[in-house]
């Protein structure tokens, strides 16, 4: 019987989940996440996007993908692929209420090709959440 490593699934390669509760309501976080500055943070420089299912994009850095699910103020699910990856991953971003003026932001990515990619993406999403927190609290 073979043993799986941390983050390895039986059928979808490797996955990573990173979440953090931020001191802002979901409307404010959604507004930032989908703004040009927010999109640049987690996608890179992209042309203006109509955030809707079926909307495909290619960022200046070569990252490409397609939005699959868009639930305004709650969830984004998309195909997400770096230019040097052999296959696309699935990225889901969810906003979860966490009490008055607080929201948990969750990044979950699956269909990653190996443990090294999983670790690299864990760091990417932790950095994105750190930058989001800085942005959302800089005027306080």
PDB file of C-alpha atoms in Angstrom, residues 6-7 15-22 33 42 90-96 103-110 112 117-132:
ATOM      1  CA  UNK A   6       0.729  15.823   3.038  1.00  0.00           C
ATOM      2  CA  UNK A   7      -1.720  17.495   0.689  1.00  0.00           C
ATOM      3  CA  UNK A  15      -4.060  20.437  -2.846  1.00  0.00           C
ATOM      4  CA  UNK A  16      -3.492  23.340  -0.500  1.00  0.00           C
ATOM      5  CA  UNK A  17      -5.831  25.388   1.629  1.00  0.00           C
ATOM      6  CA  UNK A  18      -4.890  28.671   3.267  1.00  0.00           C
ATOM      7  CA  UNK A  19      -7.338  30.816   5.197  1.00  0.00           C
ATOM      8  CA  UNK A  20      -7.182  33.856   7.365  1.00  0.00           C
ATOM      9  CA  UNK A  21      -9.732  35.973   9.193  1.00  0.00           C
ATOM     10  CA  UNK A  22      -9.379  39.630   8.230  1.00  0.00           C
ATOM     11  CA  UNK A  33     -10.329  41.277  -4.241  1.00  0.00           C
ATOM     12  CA  UNK A  42      -3.565  37.245  -6.948  1.00  0.00           C
ATOM     13  CA  UNK A  90      -8.547  24.593  -9.774  1.00  0.00           C
ATOM     14  CA  UNK A  91      -8.550  27.617  -7.482  1.00  0.00           C
ATOM     15  CA  UNK A  92     -11.441  28.513  -5.218  1.00  0.00           C
ATOM     16  CA  UNK A  93     -11.642  31.693  -3.171  1.00  0.00           C
ATOM     17  CA  UNK A  94     -14.400  31.938  -0.577  1.00  0.00           C
ATOM     18  CA  UNK A  95     -15.444  34.691   1.797  1.00  0.00           C
ATOM     19  CA  UNK A  96     -16.965  33.376   5.022  1.00  0.00           C
ATOM     20  CA  UNK A 103     -14.441  37.804   7.287  1.00  0.00           C
ATOM     21  CA  UNK A 104     -12.477  34.618   6.742  1.00  0.00           C
ATOM     22  CA  UNK A 105     -10.847  34.538   3.323  1.00  0.00           C
ATOM     23  CA  UNK A 106     -10.140  31.024   2.088  1.00  0.00           C
ATOM     24  CA  UNK A 107      -7.910  30.041  -0.839  1.00  0.00           C
ATOM     25  CA  UNK A 108      -8.172  26.388  -1.838  1.00  0.00           C
ATOM     26  CA  UNK A 109      -6.200  25.043  -4.785  1.00  0.00           C
ATOM     27  CA  UNK A 110      -6.261  21.496  -6.118  1.00  0.00           C
ATOM     28  CA  UNK A 112      -1.377  20.580  -8.312  1.00  0.00           C
ATOM     29  CA  UNK A 117       4.207  23.038  -6.250  1.00  0.00           C
ATOM     30  CA  UNK A 118       1.926  22.643  -3.237  1.00  0.00           C
ATOM     31  CA  UNK A 119       4.488  24.272  -0.941  1.00  0.00           C
ATOM     32  CA  UNK A 120       5.161  27.083  -3.420  1.00  0.00           C
ATOM     33  CA  UNK A 121       1.441  27.849  -3.717  1.00  0.00           C
ATOM     34  CA  UNK A 122       0.994  27.735   0.052  1.00  0.00           C
ATOM     35  CA  UNK A 123       3.544  30.550   0.278  1.00  0.00           C
ATOM     36  CA  UNK A 124       1.870  32.483  -2.554  1.00  0.00           C
ATOM     37  CA  UNK A 125      -1.553  32.413  -0.853  1.00  0.00           C
ATOM     38  CA  UNK A 126      -0.096  33.273   2.557  1.00  0.00           C
ATOM     39  CA  UNK A 127       1.634  36.287   0.966  1.00  0.00           C
ATOM     40  CA  UNK A 128      -1.587  37.331  -0.792  1.00  0.00           C
ATOM     41  CA  UNK A 129      -3.463  37.201   2.524  1.00  0.00           C
ATOM     42  CA  UNK A 130      -0.707  39.210   4.241  1.00  0.00           C
ATOM     43  CA  UNK A 131      -0.930  41.875   1.529  1.00  0.00           C
ATOM     44  CA  UNK A 132      -4.725  41.910   1.691  1.00  0.00           C
TER      45      UNK A 132
END
